[in-house]
CSV table of C-alpha atoms in Angstrom, one decimal:
chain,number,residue,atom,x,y,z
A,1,UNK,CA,0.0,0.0,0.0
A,2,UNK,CA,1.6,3.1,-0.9
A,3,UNK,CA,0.5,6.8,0.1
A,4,UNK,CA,2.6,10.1,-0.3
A,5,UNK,CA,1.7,11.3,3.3
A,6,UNK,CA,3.1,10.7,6.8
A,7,UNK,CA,1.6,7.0,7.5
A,8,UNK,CA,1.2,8.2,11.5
A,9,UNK,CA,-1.4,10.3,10.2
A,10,UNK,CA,-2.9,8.5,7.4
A,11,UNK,CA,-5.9,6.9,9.4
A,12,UNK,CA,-8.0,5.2,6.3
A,13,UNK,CA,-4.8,4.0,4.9
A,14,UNK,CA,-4.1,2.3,8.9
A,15,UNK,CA,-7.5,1.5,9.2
A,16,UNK,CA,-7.4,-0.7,6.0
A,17,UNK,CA,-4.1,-2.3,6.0
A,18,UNK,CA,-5.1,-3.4,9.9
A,19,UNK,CA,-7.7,-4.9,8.6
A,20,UNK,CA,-6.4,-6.7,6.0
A,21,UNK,CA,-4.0,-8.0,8.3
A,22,UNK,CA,-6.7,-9.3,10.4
A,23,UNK,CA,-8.0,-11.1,7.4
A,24,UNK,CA,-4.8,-12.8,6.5
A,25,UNK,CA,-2.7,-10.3,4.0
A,26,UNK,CA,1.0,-9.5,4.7
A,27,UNK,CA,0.5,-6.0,4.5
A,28,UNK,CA,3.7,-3.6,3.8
A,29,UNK,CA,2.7,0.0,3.8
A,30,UNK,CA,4.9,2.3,1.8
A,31,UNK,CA,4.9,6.4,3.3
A,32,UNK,CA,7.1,9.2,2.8
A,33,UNK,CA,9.2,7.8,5.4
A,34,UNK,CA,10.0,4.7,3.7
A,35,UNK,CA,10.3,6.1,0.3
A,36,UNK,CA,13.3,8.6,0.6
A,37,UNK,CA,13.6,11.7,-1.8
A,38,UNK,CA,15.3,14.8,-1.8
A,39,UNK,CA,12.6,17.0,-2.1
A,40,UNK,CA,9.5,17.6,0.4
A,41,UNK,CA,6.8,19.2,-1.9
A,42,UNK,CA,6.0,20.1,-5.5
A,43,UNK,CA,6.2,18.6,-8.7
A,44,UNK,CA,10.2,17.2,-8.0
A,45,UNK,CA,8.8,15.3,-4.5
A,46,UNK,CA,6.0,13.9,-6.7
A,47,UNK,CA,8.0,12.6,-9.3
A,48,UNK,CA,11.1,11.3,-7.2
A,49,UNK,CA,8.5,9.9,-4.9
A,50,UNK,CA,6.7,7.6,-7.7
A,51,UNK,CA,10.1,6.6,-9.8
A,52,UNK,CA,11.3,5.6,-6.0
A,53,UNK,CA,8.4,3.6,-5.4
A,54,UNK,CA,8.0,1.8,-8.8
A,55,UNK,CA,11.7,0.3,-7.8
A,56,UNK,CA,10.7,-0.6,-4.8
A,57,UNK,CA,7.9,-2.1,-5.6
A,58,UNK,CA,9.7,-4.1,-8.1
A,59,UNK,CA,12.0,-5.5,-6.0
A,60,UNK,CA,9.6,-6.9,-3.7
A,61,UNK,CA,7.5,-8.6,-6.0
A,62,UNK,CA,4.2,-7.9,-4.3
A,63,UNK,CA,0.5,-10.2,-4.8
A,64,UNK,CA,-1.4,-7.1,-5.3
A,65,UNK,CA,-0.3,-3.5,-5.4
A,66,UNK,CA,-2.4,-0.4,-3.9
A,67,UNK,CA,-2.5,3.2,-4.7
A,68,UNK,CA,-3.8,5.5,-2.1
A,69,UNK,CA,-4.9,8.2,-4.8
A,70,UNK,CA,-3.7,9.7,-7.7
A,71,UNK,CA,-0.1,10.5,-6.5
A,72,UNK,CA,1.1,7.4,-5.8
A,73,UNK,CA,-0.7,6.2,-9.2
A,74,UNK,CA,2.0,6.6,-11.5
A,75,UNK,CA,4.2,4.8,-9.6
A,76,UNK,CA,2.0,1.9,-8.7
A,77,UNK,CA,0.6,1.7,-12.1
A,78,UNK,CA,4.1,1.5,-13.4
A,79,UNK,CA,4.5,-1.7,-11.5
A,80,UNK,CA,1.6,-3.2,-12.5
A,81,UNK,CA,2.0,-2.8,-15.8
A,82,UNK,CA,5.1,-4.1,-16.0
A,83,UNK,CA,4.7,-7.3,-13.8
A,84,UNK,CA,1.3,-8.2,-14.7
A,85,UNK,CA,0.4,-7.5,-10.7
A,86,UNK,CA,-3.3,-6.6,-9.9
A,87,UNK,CA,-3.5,-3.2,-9.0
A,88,UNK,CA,-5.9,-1.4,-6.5
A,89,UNK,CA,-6.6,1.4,-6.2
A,90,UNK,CA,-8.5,3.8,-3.0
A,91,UNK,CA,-9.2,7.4,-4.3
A,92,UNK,CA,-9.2,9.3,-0.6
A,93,UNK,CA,-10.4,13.0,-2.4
A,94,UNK,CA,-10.2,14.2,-6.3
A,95,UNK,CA,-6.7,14.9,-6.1
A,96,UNK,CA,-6.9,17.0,-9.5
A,97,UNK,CA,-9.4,18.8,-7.4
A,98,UNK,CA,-7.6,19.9,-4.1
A,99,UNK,CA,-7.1,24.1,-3.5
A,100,UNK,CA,-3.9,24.1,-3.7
A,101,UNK,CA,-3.5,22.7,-7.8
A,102,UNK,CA,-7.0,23.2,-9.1
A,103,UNK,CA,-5.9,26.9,-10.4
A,104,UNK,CA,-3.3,25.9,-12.0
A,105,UNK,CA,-4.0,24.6,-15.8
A,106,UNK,CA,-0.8,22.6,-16.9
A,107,UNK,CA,-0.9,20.4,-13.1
A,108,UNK,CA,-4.2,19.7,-13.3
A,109,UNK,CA,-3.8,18.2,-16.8
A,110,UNK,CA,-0.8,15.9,-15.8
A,111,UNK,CA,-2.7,14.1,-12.9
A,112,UNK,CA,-6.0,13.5,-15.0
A,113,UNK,CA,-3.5,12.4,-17.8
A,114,UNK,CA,-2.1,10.3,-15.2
A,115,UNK,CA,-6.1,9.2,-14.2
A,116,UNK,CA,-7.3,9.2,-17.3
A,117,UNK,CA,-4.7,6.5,-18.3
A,118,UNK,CA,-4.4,4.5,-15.4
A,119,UNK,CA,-7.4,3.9,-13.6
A,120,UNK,CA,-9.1,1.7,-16.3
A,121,UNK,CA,-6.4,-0.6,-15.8
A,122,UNK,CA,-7.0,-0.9,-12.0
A,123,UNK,CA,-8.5,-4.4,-11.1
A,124,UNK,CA,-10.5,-3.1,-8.4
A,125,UNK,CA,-11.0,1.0,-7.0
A,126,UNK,CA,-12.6,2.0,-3.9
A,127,UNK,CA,-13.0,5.5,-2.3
A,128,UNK,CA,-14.8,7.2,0.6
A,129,UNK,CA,-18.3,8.1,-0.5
A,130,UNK,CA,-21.0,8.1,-3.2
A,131,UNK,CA,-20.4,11.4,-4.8
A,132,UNK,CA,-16.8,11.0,-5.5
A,133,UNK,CA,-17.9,6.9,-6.8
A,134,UNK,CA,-20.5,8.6,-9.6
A,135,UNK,CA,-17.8,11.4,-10.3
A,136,UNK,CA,-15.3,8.6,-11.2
A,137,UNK,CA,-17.9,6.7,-13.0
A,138,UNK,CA,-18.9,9.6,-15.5
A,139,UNK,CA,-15.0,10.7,-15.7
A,140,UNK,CA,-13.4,7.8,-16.5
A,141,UNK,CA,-16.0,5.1,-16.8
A,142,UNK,CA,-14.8,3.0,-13.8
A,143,UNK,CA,-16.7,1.8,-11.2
A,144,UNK,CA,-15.9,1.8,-8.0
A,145,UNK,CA,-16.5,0.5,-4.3
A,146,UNK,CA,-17.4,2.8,-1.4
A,147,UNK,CA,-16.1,2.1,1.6
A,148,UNK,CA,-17.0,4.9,3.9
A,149,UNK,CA,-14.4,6.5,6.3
A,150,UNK,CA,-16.1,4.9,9.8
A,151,UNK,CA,-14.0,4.8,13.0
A,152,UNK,CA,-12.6,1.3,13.5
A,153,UNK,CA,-12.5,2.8,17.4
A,154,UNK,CA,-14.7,1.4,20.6
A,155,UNK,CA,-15.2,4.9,22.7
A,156,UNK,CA,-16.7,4.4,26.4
A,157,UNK,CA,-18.9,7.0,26.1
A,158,UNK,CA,-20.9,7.9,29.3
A,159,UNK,CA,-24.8,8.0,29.1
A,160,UNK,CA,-25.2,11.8,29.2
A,161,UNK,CA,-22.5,13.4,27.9
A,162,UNK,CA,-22.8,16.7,29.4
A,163,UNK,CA,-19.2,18.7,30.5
A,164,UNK,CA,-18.0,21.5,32.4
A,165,UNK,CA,-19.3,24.7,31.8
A,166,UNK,CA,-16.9,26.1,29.6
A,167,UNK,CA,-17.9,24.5,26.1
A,168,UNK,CA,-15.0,23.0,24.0
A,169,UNK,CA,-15.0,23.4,19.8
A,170,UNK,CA,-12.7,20.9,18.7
A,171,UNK,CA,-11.4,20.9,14.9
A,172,UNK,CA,-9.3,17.7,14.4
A,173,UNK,CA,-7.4,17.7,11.3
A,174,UNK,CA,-5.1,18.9,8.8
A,175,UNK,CA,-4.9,22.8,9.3
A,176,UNK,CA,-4.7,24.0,5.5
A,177,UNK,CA,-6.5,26.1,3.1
A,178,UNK,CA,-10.4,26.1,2.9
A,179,UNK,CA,-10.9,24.2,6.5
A,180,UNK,CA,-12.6,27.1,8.2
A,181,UNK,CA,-10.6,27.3,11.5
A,182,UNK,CA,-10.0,31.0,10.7
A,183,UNK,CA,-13.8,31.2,11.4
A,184,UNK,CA,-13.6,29.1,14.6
A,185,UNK,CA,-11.0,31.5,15.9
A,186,UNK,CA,-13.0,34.6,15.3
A,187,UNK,CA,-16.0,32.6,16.3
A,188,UNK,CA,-15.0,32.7,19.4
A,189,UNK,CA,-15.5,36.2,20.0
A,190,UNK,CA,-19.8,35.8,20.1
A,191,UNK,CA,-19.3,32.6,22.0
A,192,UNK,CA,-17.6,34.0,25.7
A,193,UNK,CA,-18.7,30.5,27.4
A,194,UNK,CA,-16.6,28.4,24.8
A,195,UNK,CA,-12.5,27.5,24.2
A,196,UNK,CA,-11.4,25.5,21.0
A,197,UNK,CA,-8.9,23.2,20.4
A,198,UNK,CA,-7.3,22.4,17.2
A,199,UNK,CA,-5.5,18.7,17.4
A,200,UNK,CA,-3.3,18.5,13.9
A,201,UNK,CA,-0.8,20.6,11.5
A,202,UNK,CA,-0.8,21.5,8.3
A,203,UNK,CA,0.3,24.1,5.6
A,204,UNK,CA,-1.0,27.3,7.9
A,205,UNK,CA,-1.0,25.9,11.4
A,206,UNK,CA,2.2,28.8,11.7
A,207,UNK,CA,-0.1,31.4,10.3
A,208,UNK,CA,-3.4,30.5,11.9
A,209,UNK,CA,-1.0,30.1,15.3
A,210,UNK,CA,-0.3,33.6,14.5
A,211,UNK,CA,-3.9,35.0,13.9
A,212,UNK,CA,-5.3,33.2,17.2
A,213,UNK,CA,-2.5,35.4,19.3
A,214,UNK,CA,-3.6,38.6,17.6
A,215,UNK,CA,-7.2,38.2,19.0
A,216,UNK,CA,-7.9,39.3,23.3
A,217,UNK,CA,-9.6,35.7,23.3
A,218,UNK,CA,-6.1,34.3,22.4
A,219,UNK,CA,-6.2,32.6,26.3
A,220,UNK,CA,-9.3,30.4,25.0
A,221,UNK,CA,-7.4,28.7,21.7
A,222,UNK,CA,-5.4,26.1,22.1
A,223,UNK,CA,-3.0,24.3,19.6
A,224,UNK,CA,-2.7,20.5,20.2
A,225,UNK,CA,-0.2,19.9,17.0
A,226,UNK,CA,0.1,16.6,15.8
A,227,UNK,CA,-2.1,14.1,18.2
A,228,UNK,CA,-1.2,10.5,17.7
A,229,UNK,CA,-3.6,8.3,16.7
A,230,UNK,CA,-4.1,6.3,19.2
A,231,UNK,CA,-4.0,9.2,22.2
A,232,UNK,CA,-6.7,11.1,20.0
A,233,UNK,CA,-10.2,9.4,21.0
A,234,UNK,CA,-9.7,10.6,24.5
A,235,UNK,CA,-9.6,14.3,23.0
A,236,UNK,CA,-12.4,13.7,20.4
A,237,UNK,CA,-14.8,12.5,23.5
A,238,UNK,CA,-14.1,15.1,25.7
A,239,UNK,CA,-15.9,18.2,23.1
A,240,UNK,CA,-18.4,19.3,23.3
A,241,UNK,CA,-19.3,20.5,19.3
A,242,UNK,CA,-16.9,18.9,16.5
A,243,UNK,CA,-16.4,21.5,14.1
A,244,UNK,CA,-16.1,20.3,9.9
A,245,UNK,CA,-16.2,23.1,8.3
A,246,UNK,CA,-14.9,22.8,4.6
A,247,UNK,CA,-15.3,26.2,2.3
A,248,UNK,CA,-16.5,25.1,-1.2
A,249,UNK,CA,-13.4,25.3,-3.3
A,250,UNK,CA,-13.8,23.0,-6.2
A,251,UNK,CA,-15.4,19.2,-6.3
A,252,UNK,CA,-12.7,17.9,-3.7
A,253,UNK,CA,-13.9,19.5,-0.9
A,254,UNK,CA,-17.4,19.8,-2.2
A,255,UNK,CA,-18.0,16.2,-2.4
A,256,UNK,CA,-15.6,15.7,0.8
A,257,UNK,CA,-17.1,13.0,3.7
A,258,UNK,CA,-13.9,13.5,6.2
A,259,UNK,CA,-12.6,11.1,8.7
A,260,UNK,CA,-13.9,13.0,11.8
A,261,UNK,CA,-17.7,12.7,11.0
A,262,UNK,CA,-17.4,9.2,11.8
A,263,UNK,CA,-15.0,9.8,14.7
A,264,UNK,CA,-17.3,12.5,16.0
A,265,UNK,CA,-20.4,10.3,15.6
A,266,UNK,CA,-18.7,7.0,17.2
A,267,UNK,CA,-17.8,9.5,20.1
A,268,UNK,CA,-21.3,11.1,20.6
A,269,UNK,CA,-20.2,14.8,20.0
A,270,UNK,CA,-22.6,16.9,18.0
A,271,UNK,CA,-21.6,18.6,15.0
A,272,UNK,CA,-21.6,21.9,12.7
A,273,UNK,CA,-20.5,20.9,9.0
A,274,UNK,CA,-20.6,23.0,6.2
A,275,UNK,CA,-23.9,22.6,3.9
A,276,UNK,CA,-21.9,19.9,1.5
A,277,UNK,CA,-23.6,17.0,-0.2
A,278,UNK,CA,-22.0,13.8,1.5
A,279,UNK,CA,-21.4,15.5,5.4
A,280,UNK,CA,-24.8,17.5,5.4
A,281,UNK,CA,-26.7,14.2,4.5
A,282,UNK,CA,-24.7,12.4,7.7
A,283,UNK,CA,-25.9,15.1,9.8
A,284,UNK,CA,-29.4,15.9,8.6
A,285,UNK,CA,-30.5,12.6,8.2
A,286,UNK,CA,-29.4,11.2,11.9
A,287,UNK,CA,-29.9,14.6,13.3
A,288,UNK,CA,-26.5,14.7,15.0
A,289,UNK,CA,-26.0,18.0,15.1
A,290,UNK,CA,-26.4,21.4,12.6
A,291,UNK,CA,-25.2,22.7,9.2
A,292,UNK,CA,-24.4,25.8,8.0
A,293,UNK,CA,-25.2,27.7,4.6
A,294,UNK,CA,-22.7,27.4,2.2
A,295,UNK,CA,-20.3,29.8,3.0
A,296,UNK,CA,-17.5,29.9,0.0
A,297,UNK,CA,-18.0,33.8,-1.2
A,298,UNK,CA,-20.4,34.9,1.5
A,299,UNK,CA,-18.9,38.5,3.6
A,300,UNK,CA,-16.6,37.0,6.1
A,301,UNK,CA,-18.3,38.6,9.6
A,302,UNK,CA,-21.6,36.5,7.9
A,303,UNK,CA,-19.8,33.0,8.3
A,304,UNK,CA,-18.4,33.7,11.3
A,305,UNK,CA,-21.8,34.7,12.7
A,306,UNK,CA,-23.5,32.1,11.2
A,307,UNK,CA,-21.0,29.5,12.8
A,308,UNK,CA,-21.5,31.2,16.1
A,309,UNK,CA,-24.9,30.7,16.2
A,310,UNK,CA,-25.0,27.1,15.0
A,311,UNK,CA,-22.7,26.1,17.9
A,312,UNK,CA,-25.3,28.1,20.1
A,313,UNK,CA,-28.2,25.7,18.9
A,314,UNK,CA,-26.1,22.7,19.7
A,315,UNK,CA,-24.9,23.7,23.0
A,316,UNK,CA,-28.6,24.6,23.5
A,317,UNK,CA,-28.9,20.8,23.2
A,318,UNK,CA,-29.2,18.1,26.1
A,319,UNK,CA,-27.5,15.4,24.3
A,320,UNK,CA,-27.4,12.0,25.6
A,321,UNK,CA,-25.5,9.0,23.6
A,322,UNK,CA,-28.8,7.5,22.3
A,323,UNK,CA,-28.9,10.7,20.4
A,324,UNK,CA,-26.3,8.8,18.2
A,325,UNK,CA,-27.5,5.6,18.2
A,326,UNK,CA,-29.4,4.9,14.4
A,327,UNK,CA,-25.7,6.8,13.2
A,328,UNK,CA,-23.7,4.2,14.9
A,329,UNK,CA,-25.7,1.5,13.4
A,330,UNK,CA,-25.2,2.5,9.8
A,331,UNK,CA,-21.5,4.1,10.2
A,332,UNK,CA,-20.6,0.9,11.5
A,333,UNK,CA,-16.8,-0.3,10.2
A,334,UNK,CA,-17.9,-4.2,10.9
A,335,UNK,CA,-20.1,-3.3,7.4
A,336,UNK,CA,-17.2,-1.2,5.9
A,337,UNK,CA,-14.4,-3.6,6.3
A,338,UNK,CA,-16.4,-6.5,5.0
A,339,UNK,CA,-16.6,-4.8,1.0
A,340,UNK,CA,-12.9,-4.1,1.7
A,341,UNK,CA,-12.1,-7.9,2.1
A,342,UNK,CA,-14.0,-8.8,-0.6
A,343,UNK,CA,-12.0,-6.7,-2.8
A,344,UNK,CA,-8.9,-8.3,-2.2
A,345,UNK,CA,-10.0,-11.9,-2.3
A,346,UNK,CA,-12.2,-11.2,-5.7
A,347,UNK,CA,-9.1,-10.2,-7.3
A,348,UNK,CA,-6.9,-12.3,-5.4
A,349,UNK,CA,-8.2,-15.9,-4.8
């Protein structure tokens, strides 16, 4: 299994080579840390990173190779082709898609090339919802499996989950462009009885570290960093709102169903999302917590009010863990992991 990103942070890429494990694969996962380059970012990390893992994927002869999206395609595909392997592949987002590329023309074309040319080949393709399954399927023509990013984690969640009486937000994630905890921050100024807590990095955790200390409410943000994994379920069930709060900047993030509405539903923590197809439906149809208007282009001092009062009608809220009860029983990974197995044994029997 081979992903471009840190593998301590990479929790559906974890989740399913665990799993497979369990079933009865040898499972090598293949990170930035184990395939060395020079370069950290851009177009030179990318292609070092793929040349470096076609070699090494040679030499080790794998059953089944596994791209964790498009950036690791090339290099994956490159193996497959050449050695006859079956190839999988798990598209996590619309990598073409994501705000930091989809403004710029000639990058854009080079992954879809990339797409375009190697996902027909794939003997099997999975990704994380619906909407990105029928995107694919009109794109390319491929069809592929949804297994939906459900926490493979048992949380001992207490019967009525009330806290103290200062009220925790908690964004848990990667701290980049378009993930709205700019409006958290200044959120906080119409919500006195609240603190927030943001557990991950990213590209502008250094700026947005910046912005919280410019604020008199600085004293009620706090910046967790990178949480590992496995110390992160005690912080997810101590909030009181989980904040996923994507701006709606291109088809990535508009068709986006994120790790921590699962985690925040297996935890019992009510939620404000962002009025997106695949994380508004979670919320609306369980009733597990509010969404907001979409925001992308809206005045800024709008959004920010608009969050505050959201959080307001949750906090207004006596939730209890039966609140989250007909979620649990559909975002259940025993049903998840089962489509994942069958993958692997359909293709490799």
């Amino acid at each position: 299994m081979a992903v471009t990103n840190d593998l301590a942070t990479d929790r559906r890429v974890l989740r399913h080579a665990e799993t497979l494990r369990e079933a009865g694969y040898e499972v090598l996962l293949l990170g930035r840390n184990e395939v060395h380059t020079k370069h950290n970012r851009g177009w030179r990390f990318y292609l070092e990173f793929n040349i470096a893992l076609s070699k090494k994927l040679k030499a080790l002869k794998p059953d089944i190779v596994w791209a964790n999206d498009t950036d690791t395609l090339l290099g994956v595909g490159t193996v497959s082709i050449r050695t006859h392997c079956p190839m999988v592949m798990d598209a996590h987002e619309i990598f073409p898609e994501v705000p930091e590329i989809r403004h710029k023309p000639f990058v854009k074309w080079v992954w879809r090339t990339i797409e375009r040319l190697l996902m027909p080949r794939c003997d099997a393709m999975l990704t994380v919802c619906q909407s990105l399954a029928d995107y694919y399927k009109r794109k390319y023509g491929v069809d592929m499996v949804v297994v939906r990013n459900i926490s493979n984690i048992q949380y001992n969640v207490p019967s009525d989950t009330t806290h103290s009486a200062q009220k925790t937000l908690l964004y848990q994630g990667s701290v980049n462009l378009g993930r709205g905890v700019d409006w958290a921050i200044d959120a906080l100024e119409y919500l006195p009885q609240c603190r927030l807590a943001v557990a991950g990095k990213g590209d502008l955790l250094e700026q947005m570290k910046d912005y919280a200390a410019s604020k008199p409410w600085a004293d009620r943000i706090q910046f967790l960093g990178l949480v590992p994994l496995d110390d992160l379920p005690a912080i997810t069930q101590t909030a009181d709102v989980g904040l996923v709060m994507l701006e709606d900047m291109g088809l990535n993030y508009h068709y986006a169903l994120p790790n921590r509405i699962g985690d925040f539903v297996a935890a019992g923590v009510p939620m404000v999302v962002s009025d997106l197809p695949e994380m508004a439906a979670v919320v609306r149809r369980f009733g597990v917590g509010e969404v907001i208007d979409r925001l992308h282009g809206a005045d800024y001092e709008t959004q920010v009010k608009t969050l505050a009062k959201a959080v307001e009608k949750v906090l207004a809220r006596k939730w209890t863990d039966a609140d989250f009860a007909e979620a649990r029983e559909d975002m259940n990974w025993n049903i998840e992991k089962q489509k994942l197995i069958k993958i692997c044994s359909t293709i490799y029997c």
